[in-house]
Amino acid sequence: MKVLRIILGDQLSAGISALRGLNQESDIVLMMEVMAENTYVPHHKQKIVLVLSAMRHFAEELRQDGVTVDYVALDEPQNTGGLTTEVQRAVARLAPDRLVVTEPGEWRVRDMVDGWEAATGLPVEVRADDRFFASRARFADWAGGRRVWRMEHFYREIRREHGILMEDGQPAGGVWNFDAENRKKLPASTLAPARLRFAPDAITRAVMTLVEGRFGGNFGEVEEFGWPVTRADALRALSDFIAAGLPRFGDYQDAMKAGAPFLFHSLLAPALNLGLLSPREVCEAAEAAWRAGAAPLNAVEGFVRQVLGWREYVRGVYWTLMPEYAERNALHATRPLPEFYWTGDTKMRCVREAVSSTARFAYSHHIQRLMVTGNFALLAGIAPREIERWYLAVYADAYEWVEMPNTLGMAVFADGGQMASKPYAASGAYIDRMSDFCGGCRYDVKQKSGPDACPFNYLYWAFLIRQTERLGGNQRLAMPYRTLAGWTAERKAAVVAEADGFLDGLEG
Ligand SMILES: Cc1cc2nc3c(=O)[nH]c(=O)nc-3n(C[C@H](O)[C@H](O)[C@H](O)COP(=O)(O)OP(=O)(O)OC[C@H]3O[C@@H](n4cnc5c(N)ncnc54)[C@H](O)[C@@H]3O)c2cc1C
Ligand code: SF4
């Protein structure tokens, strides 16, 4: 019995379920670089380099372990450019008896895999992806029957179930949540630590050349590529984070600083999402640092909350609600994405900073994504699918299962409250409190209207005014709506007119 075991681009884990029971004498592993996967959104050049280089390294490692790998490179002349047609071609070439694959992370690919039995005439075994704390069934079980889903409730259950940061059945430190301690502004004198980056080796350099040749017009720079592309380097990146970032990760989790896009963040999402690291091992490494006295509990709990909490939660939301989730637009937002999301050509310094680190590193941290580019898209009423496709394209860690709920649910409230109890709408005051951007901005964050006023200020109030019917009853927005109740109709109309004038100018 010859089994063709298919490994997709984000399944680069030695323990992946598709490889279990592999017979080195008879089985073949198939890996495919195809154009369709590189073009469904106009990916950042570094993201393409990362995935292709990591795939090539993984194939090499399997070969070194004695596994037969059939690897289809992107520039192979016979490459048909699609996953299904490449599987068909491989079946004709290798004559297997059956196919085994681990369930894909994205709906789009799952849909393809479901057609492979018909396309090949062979049995296809789709195995569960057990690289997560919670299976899809576990999430569905948790979500079933609940009217309201909240990450916090799910997080506590999963943490208890897996015994992460637990002591005698209770959360370590006696409380589940240290969020209140994790919102400090970074003092001007605090410097961001240097972070471990990885110089491209020969395989990565070859992929960089390929990408410059084929995707030269795509967004982003490739020169400063420094992401880990092997498990060994990913483990080094984890150690670097535990030593250099984790101790202050909690305190400055929400802080932003000009010219310092990484701060104390882990930079581990690209490796986690490719499968080079497991969520369990990164949580365990963080917990071990706390137990050894090398990191405080608020930092470690904050990190575990992101990985065991948010990452698993958004995956559950995605798989439970797709495919209709993708079409949600609860706030009826229709504006096209402004060009400055691609060029960074805007006078708003906070947005310029976020877009520039995105172009340079295929990275910006969570608060820049949520409270700068995301907040602007929310306030400006950018069509959810347009901003969603942007996030999917531009980050090295972007895969639809994790990106889409973050964008539609967290950033632009397009799901009407499935993910978050209120929109993360904020005026310039929030950005000023959490960053040093406003000091060097052409706009004045203290001014509410006029040509020098920070656009986030009037956009914020105009957003609330426009959305009164949909959001006015939200208890968590009671305060700003009470403020608005004291405004005259003329004042409201003036703010909306100022916001419209600014937004119309963007499209011109
Ligand atoms: C609009 C928007 C789009 C996003 N798109 C993606 C995406 O495509 N891929 C992605 O991995 N993350 C996405 N995130 C979540 C988060 O911003 C990134 O995981 C994080 O910035 C990656 O950098 P880091 O590894 O340094 O994270 P850290 O701040 O160090 O966090 C540690 C880890 O926790 C996980 N994590 C943190 N926050 C989240 C979250 N909200 N959802 C899921 N996992 C989380 C990540 O695996 C991350 O590596 C998005 C957030 C927003 C607001
Ligand atoms: S003043 Fe407004 S636009 Fe300028 S950096 Fe601050 S928040 Fe951003």
PDB file of N, CA and C in Angstrom, residues 285-363:
ATOM      1  N   ALA A 285       7.012  27.306  27.956  1.00  0.00           N
ATOM      2  CA  ALA A 285       8.283  28.025  28.128  1.00  0.00           C
ATOM      3  C   ALA A 285       8.053  29.307  28.943  1.00  0.00           C
ATOM      4  N   ALA A 286       6.951  29.989  28.667  1.00  0.00           N
ATOM      5  CA  ALA A 286       6.648  31.217  29.415  1.00  0.00           C
ATOM      6  C   ALA A 286       6.358  30.882  30.877  1.00  0.00           C
ATOM      7  N   GLU A 287       5.587  29.828  31.099  1.00  0.00           N
ATOM      8  CA  GLU A 287       5.267  29.446  32.484  1.00  0.00           C
ATOM      9  C   GLU A 287       6.546  29.058  33.242  1.00  0.00           C
ATOM     10  N   ALA A 288       7.436  28.331  32.560  1.00  0.00           N
ATOM     11  CA  ALA A 288       8.686  27.914  33.214  1.00  0.00           C
ATOM     12  C   ALA A 288       9.508  29.143  33.604  1.00  0.00           C
ATOM     13  N   ALA A 289       9.480  30.195  32.762  1.00  0.00           N
ATOM     14  CA  ALA A 289      10.223  31.419  33.090  1.00  0.00           C
ATOM     15  C   ALA A 289       9.661  32.046  34.365  1.00  0.00           C
ATOM     16  N   TRP A 290       8.340  32.035  34.495  1.00  0.00           N
ATOM     17  CA  TRP A 290       7.730  32.590  35.716  1.00  0.00           C
ATOM     18  C   TRP A 290       8.119  31.739  36.936  1.00  0.00           C
ATOM     19  N   ARG A 291       8.044  30.431  36.790  1.00  0.00           N
ATOM     20  CA  ARG A 291       8.351  29.554  37.936  1.00  0.00           C
ATOM     21  C   ARG A 291       9.829  29.693  38.336  1.00  0.00           C
ATOM     22  N   ALA A 292      10.669  30.036  37.357  1.00  0.00           N
ATOM     23  CA  ALA A 292      12.098  30.211  37.664  1.00  0.00           C
ATOM     24  C   ALA A 292      12.395  31.627  38.155  1.00  0.00           C
ATOM     25  N   GLY A 293      11.381  32.461  38.239  1.00  0.00           N
ATOM     26  CA  GLY A 293      11.583  33.832  38.712  1.00  0.00           C
ATOM     27  C   GLY A 293      12.167  34.760  37.655  1.00  0.00           C
ATOM     28  N   ALA A 294      12.103  34.340  36.371  1.00  0.00           N
ATOM     29  CA  ALA A 294      12.705  35.151  35.310  1.00  0.00           C
ATOM     30  C   ALA A 294      11.707  36.089  34.636  1.00  0.00           C
ATOM     31  N   ALA A 295      10.426  35.954  34.955  1.00  0.00           N
ATOM     32  CA  ALA A 295       9.421  36.851  34.363  1.00  0.00           C
ATOM     33  C   ALA A 295       8.253  36.967  35.337  1.00  0.00           C
ATOM     34  N   PRO A 296       7.648  38.159  35.426  1.00  0.00           N
ATOM     35  CA  PRO A 296       6.532  38.331  36.367  1.00  0.00           C
ATOM     36  C   PRO A 296       5.241  37.683  35.853  1.00  0.00           C
ATOM     37  N   LEU A 297       4.347  37.437  36.767  1.00  0.00           N
ATOM     38  CA  LEU A 297       3.110  36.731  36.418  1.00  0.00           C
ATOM     39  C   LEU A 297       2.230  37.531  35.451  1.00  0.00           C
ATOM     40  N   ASN A 298       2.166  38.860  35.614  1.00  0.00           N
ATOM     41  CA  ASN A 298       1.292  39.625  34.701  1.00  0.00           C
ATOM     42  C   ASN A 298       1.757  39.487  33.253  1.00  0.00           C
ATOM     43  N   ALA A 299       3.084  39.371  33.051  1.00  0.00           N
ATOM     44  CA  ALA A 299       3.609  39.201  31.695  1.00  0.00           C
ATOM     45  C   ALA A 299       3.272  37.810  31.164  1.00  0.00           C
ATOM     46  N   VAL A 300       3.484  36.817  31.998  1.00  0.00           N
ATOM     47  CA  VAL A 300       3.305  35.434  31.541  1.00  0.00           C
ATOM     48  C   VAL A 300       1.820  35.145  31.316  1.00  0.00           C
ATOM     49  N   GLU A 301       0.980  35.611  32.227  1.00  0.00           N
ATOM     50  CA  GLU A 301      -0.463  35.414  32.021  1.00  0.00           C
ATOM     51  C   GLU A 301      -0.914  36.161  30.764  1.00  0.00           C
ATOM     52  N   GLY A 302      -0.382  37.363  30.548  1.00  0.00           N
ATOM     53  CA  GLY A 302      -0.748  38.134  29.354  1.00  0.00           C
ATOM     54  C   GLY A 302      -0.389  37.388  28.083  1.00  0.00           C
ATOM     55  N   PHE A 303       0.766  36.755  28.080  1.00  0.00           N
ATOM     56  CA  PHE A 303       1.208  36.003  26.900  1.00  0.00           C
ATOM     57  C   PHE A 303       0.358  34.743  26.705  1.00  0.00           C
ATOM     58  N   VAL A 304       0.134  34.005  27.796  1.00  0.00           N
ATOM     59  CA  VAL A 304      -0.684  32.783  27.713  1.00  0.00           C
ATOM     60  C   VAL A 304      -2.096  33.134  27.237  1.00  0.00           C
ATOM     61  N   ARG A 305      -2.629  34.243  27.726  1.00  0.00           N
ATOM     62  CA  ARG A 305      -3.963  34.699  27.301  1.00  0.00           C
ATOM     63  C   ARG A 305      -4.028  34.885  25.782  1.00  0.00           C
ATOM     64  N   GLN A 306      -2.942  35.420  25.189  1.00  0.00           N
ATOM     65  CA  GLN A 306      -2.942  35.635  23.734  1.00  0.00           C
ATOM     66  C   GLN A 306      -2.897  34.312  22.976  1.00  0.00           C
ATOM     67  N   VAL A 307      -2.043  33.402  23.464  1.00  0.00           N
ATOM     68  CA  VAL A 307      -1.801  32.173  22.688  1.00  0.00           C
ATOM     69  C   VAL A 307      -2.873  31.116  22.973  1.00  0.00           C
ATOM     70  N   LEU A 308      -3.069  30.805  24.247  1.00  0.00           N
ATOM     71  CA  LEU A 308      -4.046  29.768  24.602  1.00  0.00           C
ATOM     72  C   LEU A 308      -5.464  30.338  24.543  1.00  0.00           C
ATOM     73  N   GLY A 309      -5.595  31.643  24.783  1.00  0.00           N
ATOM     74  CA  GLY A 309      -6.906  32.285  24.742  1.00  0.00           C
ATOM     75  C   GLY A 309      -7.271  32.761  23.351  1.00  0.00           C
ATOM     76  N   TRP A 310      -6.769  33.923  22.977  1.00  0.00           N
ATOM     77  CA  TRP A 310      -7.228  34.557  21.729  1.00  0.00           C
ATOM     78  C   TRP A 310      -6.980  33.709  20.486  1.00  0.00           C
ATOM     79  N   ARG A 311      -5.788  33.128  20.396  1.00  0.00           N
ATOM     80  CA  ARG A 311      -5.466  32.394  19.156  1.00  0.00           C
ATOM     81  C   ARG A 311      -6.421  31.207  18.962  1.00  0.00           C
ATOM     82  N   GLU A 312      -6.700  30.494  20.046  1.00  0.00           N
ATOM     83  CA  GLU A 312      -7.582  29.336  19.941  1.00  0.00           C
ATOM     84  C   GLU A 312      -9.035  29.778  19.745  1.00  0.00           C
ATOM     85  N   TYR A 313      -9.377  30.870  20.402  1.00  0.00           N
ATOM     86  CA  TYR A 313     -10.746  31.372  20.337  1.00  0.00           C
ATOM     87  C   TYR A 313     -11.106  31.824  18.910  1.00  0.00           C
ATOM     88  N   VAL A 314     -10.187  32.581  18.285  1.00  0.00           N
ATOM     89  CA  VAL A 314     -10.520  33.071  16.941  1.00  0.00           C
ATOM     90  C   VAL A 314     -10.607  31.902  15.951  1.00  0.00           C
ATOM     91  N   ARG A 315      -9.806  30.878  16.182  1.00  0.00           N
ATOM     92  CA  ARG A 315      -9.889  29.709  15.298  1.00  0.00           C
ATOM     93  C   ARG A 315     -11.274  29.044  15.425  1.00  0.00           C
ATOM     94  N   GLY A 316     -11.737  28.956  16.668  1.00  0.00           N
ATOM     95  CA  GLY A 316     -13.060  28.372  16.894  1.00  0.00           C
ATOM     96  C   GLY A 316     -14.151  29.205  16.241  1.00  0.00           C
ATOM     97  N   VAL A 317     -14.053  30.519  16.393  1.00  0.00           N
ATOM     98  CA  VAL A 317     -15.050  31.411  15.790  1.00  0.00           C
ATOM     99  C   VAL A 317     -15.055  31.209  14.276  1.00  0.00           C
ATOM    100  N   TYR A 318     -13.868  31.194  13.695  1.00  0.00           N
ATOM    101  CA  TYR A 318     -13.743  31.058  12.239  1.00  0.00           C
ATOM    102  C   TYR A 318     -14.418  29.775  11.753  1.00  0.00           C
ATOM    103  N   TRP A 319     -14.040  28.653  12.352  1.00  0.00           N
ATOM    104  CA  TRP A 319     -14.539  27.379  11.835  1.00  0.00           C
ATOM    105  C   TRP A 319     -16.008  27.149  12.167  1.00  0.00           C
ATOM    106  N   THR A 320     -16.492  27.794  13.216  1.00  0.00           N
ATOM    107  CA  THR A 320     -17.902  27.618  13.554  1.00  0.00           C
ATOM    108  C   THR A 320     -18.789  28.468  12.649  1.00  0.00           C
ATOM    109  N   LEU A 321     -18.297  29.618  12.204  1.00  0.00           N
ATOM    110  CA  LEU A 321     -19.177  30.552  11.482  1.00  0.00           C
ATOM    111  C   LEU A 321     -18.924  30.656   9.981  1.00  0.00           C
ATOM    112  N   MET A 322     -17.818  30.094   9.513  1.00  0.00           N
ATOM    113  CA  MET A 322     -17.583  30.156   8.061  1.00  0.00           C
ATOM    114  C   MET A 322     -18.556  29.213   7.342  1.00  0.00           C
ATOM    115  N   PRO A 323     -18.937  29.504   6.080  1.00  0.00           N
ATOM    116  CA  PRO A 323     -18.424  30.596   5.253  1.00  0.00           C
ATOM    117  C   PRO A 323     -19.205  31.914   5.356  1.00  0.00           C
ATOM    118  N   GLU A 324     -20.347  31.927   6.052  1.00  0.00           N
ATOM    119  CA  GLU A 324     -21.125  33.178   6.026  1.00  0.00           C
ATOM    120  C   GLU A 324     -20.414  34.313   6.780  1.00  0.00           C
ATOM    121  N   TYR A 325     -19.501  33.958   7.700  1.00  0.00           N
ATOM    122  CA  TYR A 325     -18.812  34.977   8.497  1.00  0.00           C
ATOM    123  C   TYR A 325     -18.094  35.997   7.600  1.00  0.00           C
ATOM    124  N   ALA A 326     -17.539  35.496   6.519  1.00  0.00           N
ATOM    125  CA  ALA A 326     -16.744  36.346   5.623  1.00  0.00           C
ATOM    126  C   ALA A 326     -17.555  37.494   5.027  1.00  0.00           C
ATOM    127  N   GLU A 327     -18.853  37.322   4.971  1.00  0.00           N
ATOM    128  CA  GLU A 327     -19.693  38.329   4.304  1.00  0.00           C
ATOM    129  C   GLU A 327     -20.294  39.339   5.277  1.00  0.00           C
ATOM    130  N   ARG A 328     -19.987  39.206   6.548  1.00  0.00           N
ATOM    131  CA  ARG A 328     -20.654  40.085   7.522  1.00  0.00           C
ATOM    132  C   ARG A 328     -20.263  41.557   7.334  1.00  0.00           C
ATOM    133  N   ASN A 329     -21.253  42.409   7.549  1.00  0.00           N
ATOM    134  CA  ASN A 329     -21.013  43.856   7.454  1.00  0.00           C
ATOM    135  C   ASN A 329     -22.050  44.578   8.309  1.00  0.00           C
ATOM    136  N   ALA A 330     -21.998  44.298   9.613  1.00  0.00           N
ATOM    137  CA  ALA A 330     -23.055  44.757  10.523  1.00  0.00           C
ATOM    138  C   ALA A 330     -23.205  46.276  10.531  1.00  0.00           C
ATOM    139  N   LEU A 331     -22.119  47.004  10.265  1.00  0.00           N
ATOM    140  CA  LEU A 331     -22.215  48.465  10.328  1.00  0.00           C
ATOM    141  C   LEU A 331     -22.412  49.089   8.942  1.00  0.00           C
ATOM    142  N   HIS A 332     -22.652  48.228   7.945  1.00  0.00           N
ATOM    143  CA  HIS A 332     -22.930  48.700   6.578  1.00  0.00           C
ATOM    144  C   HIS A 332     -21.844  49.639   6.058  1.00  0.00           C
ATOM    145  N   ALA A 333     -20.606  49.248   6.232  1.00  0.00           N
ATOM    146  CA  ALA A 333     -19.478  50.084   5.799  1.00  0.00           C
ATOM    147  C   ALA A 333     -19.151  49.779   4.338  1.00  0.00           C
ATOM    148  N   THR A 334     -18.930  50.832   3.553  1.00  0.00           N
ATOM    149  CA  THR A 334     -18.768  50.619   2.107  1.00  0.00           C
ATOM    150  C   THR A 334     -17.597  51.379   1.475  1.00  0.00           C
ATOM    151  N   ARG A 335     -16.884  52.173   2.251  1.00  0.00           N
ATOM    152  CA  ARG A 335     -15.849  53.029   1.658  1.00  0.00           C
ATOM    153  C   ARG A 335     -14.667  52.188   1.160  1.00  0.00           C
ATOM    154  N   PRO A 336     -14.111  52.520  -0.010  1.00  0.00           N
ATOM    155  CA  PRO A 336     -12.928  51.773  -0.476  1.00  0.00           C
ATOM    156  C   PRO A 336     -11.710  52.024   0.423  1.00  0.00           C
ATOM    157  N   LEU A 337     -10.790  51.091   0.415  1.00  0.00           N
ATOM    158  CA  LEU A 337      -9.580  51.221   1.226  1.00  0.00           C
ATOM    159  C   LEU A 337      -8.714  52.364   0.691  1.00  0.00           C
ATOM    160  N   PRO A 338      -8.368  53.334   1.540  1.00  0.00           N
ATOM    161  CA  PRO A 338      -7.518  54.434   1.040  1.00  0.00           C
ATOM    162  C   PRO A 338      -6.154  53.921   0.581  1.00  0.00           C
ATOM    163  N   GLU A 339      -5.625  54.586  -0.402  1.00  0.00           N
ATOM    164  CA  GLU A 339      -4.352  54.199  -1.008  1.00  0.00           C
ATOM    165  C   GLU A 339      -3.206  54.189   0.015  1.00  0.00           C
ATOM    166  N   PHE A 340      -3.305  55.042   1.058  1.00  0.00           N
ATOM    167  CA  PHE A 340      -2.170  55.137   1.986  1.00  0.00           C
ATOM    168  C   PHE A 340      -1.936  53.857   2.780  1.00  0.00           C
ATOM    169  N   TYR A 341      -2.897  52.937   2.788  1.00  0.00           N
ATOM    170  CA  TYR A 341      -2.638  51.645   3.439  1.00  0.00           C
ATOM    171  C   TYR A 341      -1.519  50.901   2.704  1.00  0.00           C
ATOM    172  N   TRP A 342      -1.357  51.209   1.433  1.00  0.00           N
ATOM    173  CA  TRP A 342      -0.283  50.558   0.654  1.00  0.00           C
ATOM    174  C   TRP A 342       0.974  51.422   0.572  1.00  0.00           C
ATOM    175  N   THR A 343       0.766  52.745   0.530  1.00  0.00           N
ATOM    176  CA  THR A 343       1.922  53.616   0.288  1.00  0.00           C
ATOM    177  C   THR A 343       2.481  54.244   1.565  1.00  0.00           C
ATOM    178  N   GLY A 344       1.666  54.326   2.601  1.00  0.00           N
ATOM    179  CA  GLY A 344       2.091  55.028   3.824  1.00  0.00           C
ATOM    180  C   GLY A 344       2.089  56.535   3.624  1.00  0.00           C
ATOM    181  N   ASP A 345       1.564  56.990   2.498  1.00  0.00           N
ATOM    182  CA  ASP A 345       1.605  58.409   2.176  1.00  0.00           C
ATOM    183  C   ASP A 345       0.437  59.143   2.850  1.00  0.00           C
ATOM    184  N   THR A 346       0.587  59.437   4.112  1.00  0.00           N
ATOM    185  CA  THR A 346      -0.431  60.166   4.881  1.00  0.00           C
ATOM    186  C   THR A 346       0.280  61.026   5.912  1.00  0.00           C
ATOM    187  N   LYS A 347      -0.386  62.084   6.298  1.00  0.00           N
ATOM    188  CA  LYS A 347       0.210  62.964   7.310  1.00  0.00           C
ATOM    189  C   LYS A 347      -0.060  62.448   8.720  1.00  0.00           C
ATOM    190  N   MET A 348      -0.926  61.461   8.859  1.00  0.00           N
ATOM    191  CA  MET A 348      -1.203  60.900  10.200  1.00  0.00           C
ATOM    192  C   MET A 348      -0.011  60.037  10.598  1.00  0.00           C
ATOM    193  N   ARG A 349       0.758  60.525  11.549  1.00  0.00           N
ATOM    194  CA  ARG A 349       2.018  59.852  11.855  1.00  0.00           C
ATOM    195  C   ARG A 349       1.804  58.429  12.391  1.00  0.00           C
ATOM    196  N   CYS A 350       0.754  58.252  13.171  1.00  0.00           N
ATOM    197  CA  CYS A 350       0.516  56.913  13.734  1.00  0.00           C
ATOM    198  C   CYS A 350       0.282  55.903  12.614  1.00  0.00           C
ATOM    199  N   VAL A 351      -0.475  56.310  11.601  1.00  0.00           N
ATOM    200  CA  VAL A 351      -0.762  55.392  10.487  1.00  0.00           C
ATOM    201  C   VAL A 351       0.514  55.173   9.671  1.00  0.00           C
ATOM    202  N   ARG A 352       1.262  56.252   9.470  1.00  0.00           N
ATOM    203  CA  ARG A 352       2.512  56.155   8.698  1.00  0.00           C
ATOM    204  C   ARG A 352       3.475  55.164   9.369  1.00  0.00           C
ATOM    205  N   GLU A 353       3.590  55.263  10.687  1.00  0.00           N
ATOM    206  CA  GLU A 353       4.474  54.345  11.435  1.00  0.00           C
ATOM    207  C   GLU A 353       4.037  52.897  11.230  1.00  0.00           C
ATOM    208  N   ALA A 354       2.726  52.656  11.347  1.00  0.00           N
ATOM    209  CA  ALA A 354       2.220  51.274  11.239  1.00  0.00           C
ATOM    210  C   ALA A 354       2.455  50.735   9.824  1.00  0.00           C
ATOM    211  N   VAL A 355       2.175  51.560   8.822  1.00  0.00           N
ATOM    212  CA  VAL A 355       2.343  51.072   7.443  1.00  0.00           C
ATOM    213  C   VAL A 355       3.826  50.888   7.134  1.00  0.00           C
ATOM    214  N   SER A 356       4.666  51.767   7.689  1.00  0.00           N
ATOM    215  CA  SER A 356       6.090  51.632   7.342  1.00  0.00           C
ATOM    216  C   SER A 356       6.700  50.378   7.964  1.00  0.00           C
ATOM    217  N   SER A 357       6.346  50.023   9.214  1.00  0.00           N
ATOM    218  CA  SER A 357       6.905  48.771   9.757  1.00  0.00           C
ATOM    219  C   SER A 357       6.302  47.572   9.040  1.00  0.00           C
ATOM    220  N   THR A 358       5.078  47.730   8.587  1.00  0.00           N
ATOM    221  CA  THR A 358       4.436  46.640   7.835  1.00  0.00           C
ATOM    222  C   THR A 358       5.197  46.406   6.533  1.00  0.00           C
ATOM    223  N   ALA A 359       5.543  47.477   5.845  1.00  0.00           N
ATOM    224  CA  ALA A 359       6.279  47.328   4.577  1.00  0.00           C
ATOM    225  C   ALA A 359       7.681  46.765   4.828  1.00  0.00           C
ATOM    226  N   ARG A 360       8.325  47.238   5.894  1.00  0.00           N
ATOM    227  CA  ARG A 360       9.724  46.865   6.143  1.00  0.00           C
ATOM    228  C   ARG A 360       9.884  45.455   6.689  1.00  0.00           C
ATOM    229  N   PHE A 361       8.956  45.070   7.581  1.00  0.00           N
ATOM    230  CA  PHE A 361       9.135  43.783   8.280  1.00  0.00           C
ATOM    231  C   PHE A 361       7.972  42.803   8.101  1.00  0.00           C
ATOM    232  N   ALA A 362       6.929  43.195   7.361  1.00  0.00           N
ATOM    233  CA  ALA A 362       5.692  42.384   7.303  1.00  0.00           C
ATOM    234  C   ALA A 362       5.163  42.186   8.720  1.00  0.00           C
ATOM    235  N   TYR A 363       5.325  43.193   9.535  1.00  0.00           N
ATOM    236  CA  TYR A 363       4.950  43.109  10.944  1.00  0.00           C
ATOM    237  C   TYR A 363       4.490  44.457  11.462  1.00  0.00           C
TER     238      TYR A 363
END
